[in-house]
Amino acid sequence: MDVKQKYWNPVLETLPQEKIRQLQLKKFKQIFRWTYDHSKFHRQLYEQAGIKPDDIRSFEDIRQVPKVEKAMMRDIQRKDPFPYGDALCVPLEDVAVFRQTSGTTGQPVYQPDTWQDWEWWAECWSYILWAQGYRPQDRVFIPFGYNIFVAFWAGHYAAEKIGCEVVPGGVLDTKARILKIEELQATAMMATPTYILGMAETAKSKMGIDPSKLTIERITCAGEGGASIPSTKKRMEQAWGAKVYDHAGATEIGAWSFECTEQPGGLHVNEALFLVEVEDVETGEIIEEPARRGKMIITAFDRQAQPCVRFDSKDVIEWANEPCACGRTTRLIEGGVVGRADDITKVKGVLLAPSAIEEVVRSLDGLGDEYEVVVEKIGDTDHIKLRVEVLPESEDQCQLIEAELVDQLRLKTNLRYDIEICGCETLPRYEVKAKRFKDLRKKE
Ligand SMILES: [Zn+2]
């Protein structure tokens, strides 16, 4: 690979849109036929809907293909061929890799991959890292607890594939990881936004190290949407003196999107490898136009062991208005994944996306990185409590901060909050993914 080359795949990343659509239709037909022929679960689903491979001739036909939800995968698993069940499209002995979803919303889903699938994972991640400026001269530190979750595993292999030098930060604790970054003069790293901010806090408050003086130049975030939330991105970039880029992917799907070095305020969908459809949550209509939110239905064209065909991801996204200045012709989603269809709830009849609260909290200088939102019903009325941490140097400005918060939140979310300003480091800390939004009404 020529290091001056701008794109990981110069052909696929610059195809005209109509060519991309032709390719997508062709590849959808292929994966649909593969799934129909090899997965009992899918065959049954499609037979019930009366759809056969030859019926798919247009994007209109694709929309008639039944969606697959996570709950359906849970139901068929833990049966033969054990433990994956009958969505498995290859002989069990061809499975090379086991991973599972993190199960934050119920029983985890197991994900089998063949060696070919695993190479495909690394290839998907290579697009991401190349677009974010990773080159063979980078020394990449991965502060991740290499385990049963897919997380940064494929990022690790992609960095190797590109030719970077990869330092696996496995079982080290946060302090040891920071010292290793310092010692080896690592230039790049990958982690969740929660952990990136947590590491910076540990370095500053517990080790007297200013992370912006370290050698990290670029950071790839995944697992949470924070790197696409401008105020969170800014906090991470300032703390580390580095460029921070977002990426969204999932265990059952693959690494389907990435931010490029232009930082266009959104994510490129890797349209040569994935088909992303945006579905109106109320009407079920597929949204083609920009600036209209819906949930993502996604297909991975080349994943074979347990395919992802019209998977209902519940990620809320919208198409961007403008193409990206980087020259890639693949479409952008504005502001990244803005939430989960499950998390975007109605409070007092108003739609609330938790990411809007994060954007406001992290835009105020006097506040720390952590916050907590609790929605509950008191009598017949919804109440939102927002807890934030004031920084020691701003403790005398609590009233001003509270007034600013109330104002900004009303502006951005049209709702009123009970604010509780807490002392530094009093709210829960999270190691990997955070759970800062608690809707207690759901338990009732
Ligand atoms: Zn771009």
XYZ file of C-alpha atoms and ligand atoms in Angstrom:
445
model
C 0.000 0.000 0.000
C 1.317 3.402 -1.042
C 1.282 5.585 2.084
C 0.434 8.657 -0.008
C -2.711 6.973 -1.272
C -5.703 8.869 0.068
C -8.246 6.038 0.141
C -7.934 2.473 1.378
C -9.903 1.347 -1.677
C -9.665 4.083 -4.333
C -12.203 2.385 -6.611
C -14.988 1.545 -4.171
C -14.704 4.763 -2.177
C -15.125 7.021 -5.205
C -17.739 5.189 -7.285
C -20.502 7.467 -8.589
C -23.704 7.044 -6.559
C -25.609 5.270 -9.342
C -22.782 2.722 -9.646
C -22.854 2.201 -5.885
C -26.598 1.501 -6.089
C -26.071 -1.054 -8.883
C -23.362 -2.760 -6.862
C -25.546 -2.783 -3.750
C -28.468 -4.366 -5.577
C -26.205 -7.052 -7.029
C -24.599 -7.785 -3.679
C -27.914 -7.820 -1.838
C -29.200 -10.474 -4.237
C -26.071 -12.570 -3.579
C -26.251 -12.463 0.212
C -30.018 -13.008 0.129
C -29.584 -16.132 -1.989
C -26.739 -17.382 0.254
C -28.883 -16.917 3.343
C -31.981 -18.448 1.737
C -30.020 -21.507 0.670
C -28.031 -22.067 3.878
C -29.993 -20.823 6.903
C -33.160 -22.677 7.994
C -34.147 -19.744 10.147
C -33.970 -17.261 7.287
C -35.547 -19.618 4.737
C -38.570 -20.029 7.026
C -38.837 -16.290 7.550
C -38.724 -15.613 3.815
C -41.127 -18.412 2.914
C -43.654 -17.003 5.353
C -43.341 -13.664 3.572
C -43.568 -15.377 0.171
C -40.201 -14.056 -1.069
C -37.701 -16.048 -3.113
C -34.238 -14.977 -4.352
C -35.490 -14.459 -7.930
C -38.124 -12.006 -6.683
C -35.501 -9.396 -5.844
C -34.984 -7.110 -8.817
C -35.084 -3.613 -7.313
C -34.663 -1.644 -4.087
C -38.458 -1.684 -3.831
C -38.251 -5.503 -3.649
C -35.543 -5.332 -0.976
C -37.974 -3.384 1.202
C -40.362 -6.352 1.163
C -37.716 -8.632 2.717
C -38.625 -9.253 6.385
C -36.420 -7.570 8.972
C -34.513 -9.534 11.586
C -34.553 -8.302 15.191
C -32.117 -9.099 17.952
C -34.861 -10.835 19.966
C -35.388 -13.308 17.086
C -31.701 -14.231 17.181
C -31.897 -14.750 20.952
C -34.798 -17.148 20.503
C -33.057 -19.436 18.032
C -29.720 -19.626 19.830
C -28.502 -22.148 22.438
C -29.917 -24.875 20.189
C -28.301 -27.073 17.535
C -25.888 -26.557 15.956
C -24.915 -25.536 19.472
C -24.693 -22.765 20.520
C -25.688 -20.765 17.464
C -28.930 -22.373 16.262
C -30.156 -22.654 12.718
C -29.228 -19.242 11.326
C -25.713 -20.675 10.980
C -24.913 -20.908 7.261
C -21.706 -22.941 7.403
C -20.695 -26.272 8.999
C -19.866 -25.781 12.661
C -16.244 -26.791 12.061
C -15.800 -23.772 9.757
C -16.483 -21.373 12.634
C -13.159 -19.864 13.653
C -14.189 -17.103 16.029
C -16.727 -16.684 18.822
C -17.896 -13.302 20.073
C -21.066 -12.145 21.792
C -23.016 -8.930 22.176
C -22.534 -7.072 25.431
C -26.108 -7.817 26.432
C -26.882 -4.417 27.943
C -30.501 -4.922 26.829
C -31.011 -8.587 27.673
C -29.508 -11.982 26.990
C -26.434 -11.736 24.738
C -26.459 -12.895 21.127
C -23.641 -15.217 20.061
C -21.784 -14.342 16.905
C -19.916 -17.005 14.930
C -17.460 -15.962 12.233
C -15.452 -18.042 9.785
C -11.831 -17.147 9.112
C -12.995 -15.458 5.899
C -15.502 -13.406 7.944
C -12.741 -12.464 10.338
C -10.554 -11.236 7.481
C -13.572 -9.284 6.252
C -13.840 -7.622 9.706
C -10.217 -6.533 9.450
C -10.790 -5.257 5.909
C -13.811 -3.168 7.062
C -11.686 -1.649 9.826
C -8.856 -0.922 7.400
C -11.145 1.528 5.552
C -11.830 3.227 8.902
C -8.254 3.534 10.074
C -6.864 4.596 6.695
C -9.559 7.302 6.425
C -8.555 8.525 9.889
C -4.928 8.917 8.912
C -3.416 5.690 10.272
C -0.282 4.812 8.300
C 2.512 2.217 8.704
C 4.630 4.627 10.766
C 1.976 4.767 13.521
C 2.490 3.006 16.826
C -1.041 2.118 17.943
C -1.870 1.474 21.579
C -5.068 -0.473 22.260
C -6.240 -0.015 25.881
C -8.897 -2.695 25.702
C -9.533 -5.845 27.730
C -9.307 -8.350 24.864
C -12.260 -10.601 25.681
C -15.507 -12.133 24.366
C -16.740 -8.776 23.030
C -15.730 -7.808 19.516
C -14.991 -4.168 20.458
C -11.479 -3.319 19.189
C -10.314 -6.795 18.144
C -10.839 -6.101 14.438
C -9.311 -2.644 14.861
C -6.231 -4.392 16.204
C -5.962 -6.670 13.157
C -6.690 -3.844 10.712
C -3.911 -1.733 12.216
C -1.543 -4.686 11.739
C -2.834 -5.187 8.196
C -2.117 -1.543 7.359
C 1.380 -2.044 8.713
C 1.153 -0.036 11.918
C 2.959 -1.280 14.998
C 0.319 -2.500 17.426
C 0.691 -2.513 21.220
C -2.050 -4.582 22.898
C -2.891 -2.892 26.210
C -4.810 -5.960 27.436
C -4.933 -6.577 31.181
C -2.976 -3.473 32.201
C -4.803 -1.066 34.501
C -5.402 2.539 33.488
C -2.250 3.903 35.112
C -0.056 1.211 33.555
C -1.601 1.920 30.162
C -0.835 5.618 30.437
C 2.745 4.870 31.440
C 3.091 2.492 28.484
C 1.814 5.148 26.067
C 4.357 7.559 27.527
C 7.201 5.033 27.477
C 6.635 3.846 23.896
C 5.568 7.244 22.495
C 2.439 5.745 20.949
C 0.872 7.902 18.229
C -2.667 6.519 18.095
C -5.215 4.654 20.194
C -8.740 3.262 20.148
C -11.286 3.221 22.992
C -14.795 4.281 24.017
C -15.297 8.025 24.671
C -16.047 7.181 28.306
C -12.671 5.504 28.670
C -10.776 8.175 26.719
C -12.093 10.824 29.121
C -11.555 8.542 32.132
C -7.925 7.923 31.171
C -7.305 11.653 30.836
C -8.826 12.256 34.266
C -6.664 9.522 35.842
C -3.523 10.882 34.166
C -4.164 14.416 35.392
C -5.584 13.876 38.869
C -3.800 10.714 39.998
C -0.489 10.756 38.117
C 0.277 14.419 37.503
C 0.630 13.680 33.767
C -0.876 16.047 31.221
C -2.152 13.726 28.449
C -1.961 16.545 25.881
C 1.828 16.486 26.347
C 1.964 12.808 25.372
C 2.541 11.733 21.770
C -0.975 10.563 20.836
C -1.996 12.224 17.549
C -5.197 10.408 16.670
C -7.859 8.536 18.591
C -10.564 6.281 17.188
C -13.693 6.040 19.280
C -16.358 3.360 19.128
C -18.948 1.748 21.372
C -20.687 5.021 22.183
C -21.674 8.009 20.056
C -19.622 10.593 21.971
C -17.045 11.322 19.268
C -19.865 12.644 17.061
C -21.199 14.897 19.831
C -19.291 18.173 19.261
C -18.788 19.125 22.921
C -17.633 15.621 23.902
C -15.303 15.441 20.916
C -13.836 18.827 21.878
C -13.206 17.689 25.479
C -11.390 14.585 24.284
C -9.356 16.504 21.695
C -8.319 19.146 24.224
C -7.464 16.608 26.907
C -5.227 14.552 24.599
C -4.054 17.230 22.143
C -5.131 14.820 19.423
C -7.693 14.460 16.638
C -10.630 12.313 17.686
C -12.654 10.331 15.159
C -15.873 8.407 15.475
C -16.769 4.965 14.205
C -20.024 3.051 14.638
C -20.250 -0.714 14.309
C -21.877 -3.673 16.029
C -21.190 -7.329 16.781
C -24.101 -8.614 14.668
C -23.424 -6.179 11.813
C -19.743 -5.374 11.388
C -17.802 -2.120 11.114
C -20.168 -0.216 8.839
C -19.259 3.460 9.224
C -16.471 5.903 9.937
C -15.538 9.514 10.250
C -12.715 10.727 7.969
C -9.975 13.279 8.634
C -12.206 16.072 7.271
C -14.353 15.604 10.393
C -17.531 16.429 8.461
C -19.780 16.189 11.541
C -20.988 12.773 10.541
C -20.045 9.266 9.511
C -19.440 7.774 6.074
C -21.434 4.626 5.490
C -19.203 2.050 3.813
C -21.770 1.563 1.047
C -19.747 -0.895 -1.004
C -19.838 -3.352 1.887
C -23.149 -2.478 3.576
C -26.659 -1.429 2.639
C -28.087 1.104 5.082
C -31.800 1.887 4.952
C -33.421 4.499 7.200
C -36.935 3.598 8.285
C -39.524 6.004 9.637
C -40.298 4.654 13.125
C -43.991 5.577 12.944
C -44.921 4.732 9.346
C -42.320 2.106 8.365
C -41.581 4.103 5.203
C -37.959 4.097 3.930
C -36.542 7.613 4.132
C -34.338 8.712 1.226
C -34.141 12.425 1.904
C -31.676 14.124 4.265
C -32.438 15.583 7.690
C -35.237 13.167 8.599
C -34.578 10.753 11.431
C -35.418 7.091 11.405
C -33.989 3.803 12.567
C -31.331 1.978 10.650
C -32.054 -1.297 8.852
C -28.754 -2.726 7.701
C -27.362 -5.520 5.527
C -23.740 -6.705 5.501
C -23.043 -8.001 1.990
C -20.095 -10.281 2.664
C -20.581 -11.865 6.056
C -21.249 -15.556 5.698
C -21.406 -17.620 8.905
C -24.314 -15.792 10.525
C -25.431 -13.232 7.963
C -26.836 -9.813 8.689
C -29.688 -9.227 6.237
C -32.068 -6.336 6.906
C -31.146 -6.304 10.575
C -33.224 -3.905 12.649
C -30.384 -2.165 14.485
C -32.566 0.341 16.423
C -29.838 2.926 15.833
C -31.356 6.311 15.077
C -29.710 8.106 12.145
C -30.416 10.633 9.396
C -28.810 11.238 5.989
C -26.646 14.347 5.683
C -27.392 17.141 3.219
C -23.942 17.618 1.754
C -21.305 15.243 0.407
C -17.987 15.178 2.277
C -15.029 17.320 1.245
C -12.734 14.267 1.359
C -13.995 13.156 -2.047
C -15.491 9.860 -0.933
C -18.769 9.379 -2.754
C -20.377 7.239 -0.071
C -23.237 8.892 1.793
C -22.795 10.483 5.203
C -25.071 10.232 8.207
C -25.384 13.534 10.014
C -24.084 13.657 13.583
C -23.324 9.915 13.686
C -25.685 7.567 15.494
C -27.819 10.014 17.466
C -29.368 7.428 19.769
C -31.160 4.138 20.059
C -34.806 3.843 19.069
C -35.296 2.306 22.570
C -33.583 5.235 24.323
C -35.373 8.010 22.501
C -38.399 8.326 24.684
C -41.254 10.706 25.153
C -41.003 12.807 28.278
C -44.027 15.000 28.962
C -45.026 14.251 25.373
C -41.739 15.599 23.951
C -39.267 13.326 22.128
C -35.968 13.291 24.016
C -32.652 11.951 22.692
C -30.143 11.461 25.544
C -27.305 12.641 23.266
C -28.812 16.168 23.296
C -28.299 16.320 27.083
C -24.694 15.156 26.730
C -24.043 17.868 24.144
C -25.241 20.578 26.579
C -23.508 19.276 29.724
C -20.134 18.864 28.033
C -20.343 22.303 26.403
C -20.163 24.049 29.816
C -16.621 24.745 30.996
C -17.317 24.618 34.734
C -18.608 21.044 34.611
C -16.789 17.707 34.740
C -17.242 14.966 32.155
C -19.691 12.820 34.101
C -23.424 13.326 34.435
C -26.494 11.248 35.157
C -30.069 11.569 33.941
C -32.994 9.965 35.757
C -36.484 10.085 34.293
C -39.303 9.077 36.629
C -42.987 9.510 37.128
C -44.022 11.426 40.233
C -47.801 11.292 40.526
C -48.977 11.695 36.952
C -46.093 13.844 35.777
C -42.749 12.953 34.230
C -39.727 14.413 35.997
C -36.176 14.593 34.737
C -33.383 14.858 37.228
C -29.961 15.799 35.906
C -26.936 15.365 38.142
C -23.702 17.021 37.099
C -20.282 17.482 38.690
C -18.861 20.947 39.196
C -15.090 21.356 38.815
C -13.283 22.549 41.986
C -12.266 25.859 40.359
C -15.908 26.642 39.481
C -17.558 25.797 42.811
C -18.368 29.465 43.494
C -20.308 29.699 40.228
C -22.893 26.966 40.838
C -25.870 29.313 40.492
C -24.644 30.673 37.170
C -23.918 27.179 35.863
C -27.345 25.944 36.902
C -29.087 28.856 35.173
C -27.059 28.277 32.012
C -27.860 24.552 32.072
C -31.600 25.148 32.467
C -31.553 27.651 29.594
C -29.503 25.548 27.213
C -31.449 22.376 27.951
C -34.764 24.112 27.350
C -33.409 25.449 24.067
C -32.024 22.115 22.864
C -34.636 19.686 24.225
C -37.758 21.741 25.011
C -37.901 20.274 28.511
C -37.397 21.382 32.105
C -34.967 19.606 34.423
C -34.346 19.422 38.143
C -30.640 20.092 38.358
C -28.467 18.721 41.111
C -24.910 19.998 41.184
C -22.605 17.500 42.858
C -18.987 17.672 43.940
C -16.124 16.396 41.868
C -15.878 12.614 41.398
C -19.141 11.821 43.186
C -21.031 10.284 40.253
C -20.430 6.712 39.084
C -17.427 6.084 36.821
C -17.570 3.595 33.972
C -14.735 1.529 32.545
C -15.980 0.870 29.026
C -19.532 1.845 28.094
C -21.463 4.194 30.331
C -25.082 3.969 31.478
C -25.845 7.593 32.211
C -29.490 7.694 31.145
C -31.930 5.949 33.462
C -35.595 5.798 32.600
C -37.250 4.445 35.755
C -40.702 4.583 34.121
C -39.766 1.533 32.006
C -39.477 -0.675 35.095
C -42.974 0.136 36.292
Zn -15.083 12.273 4.277
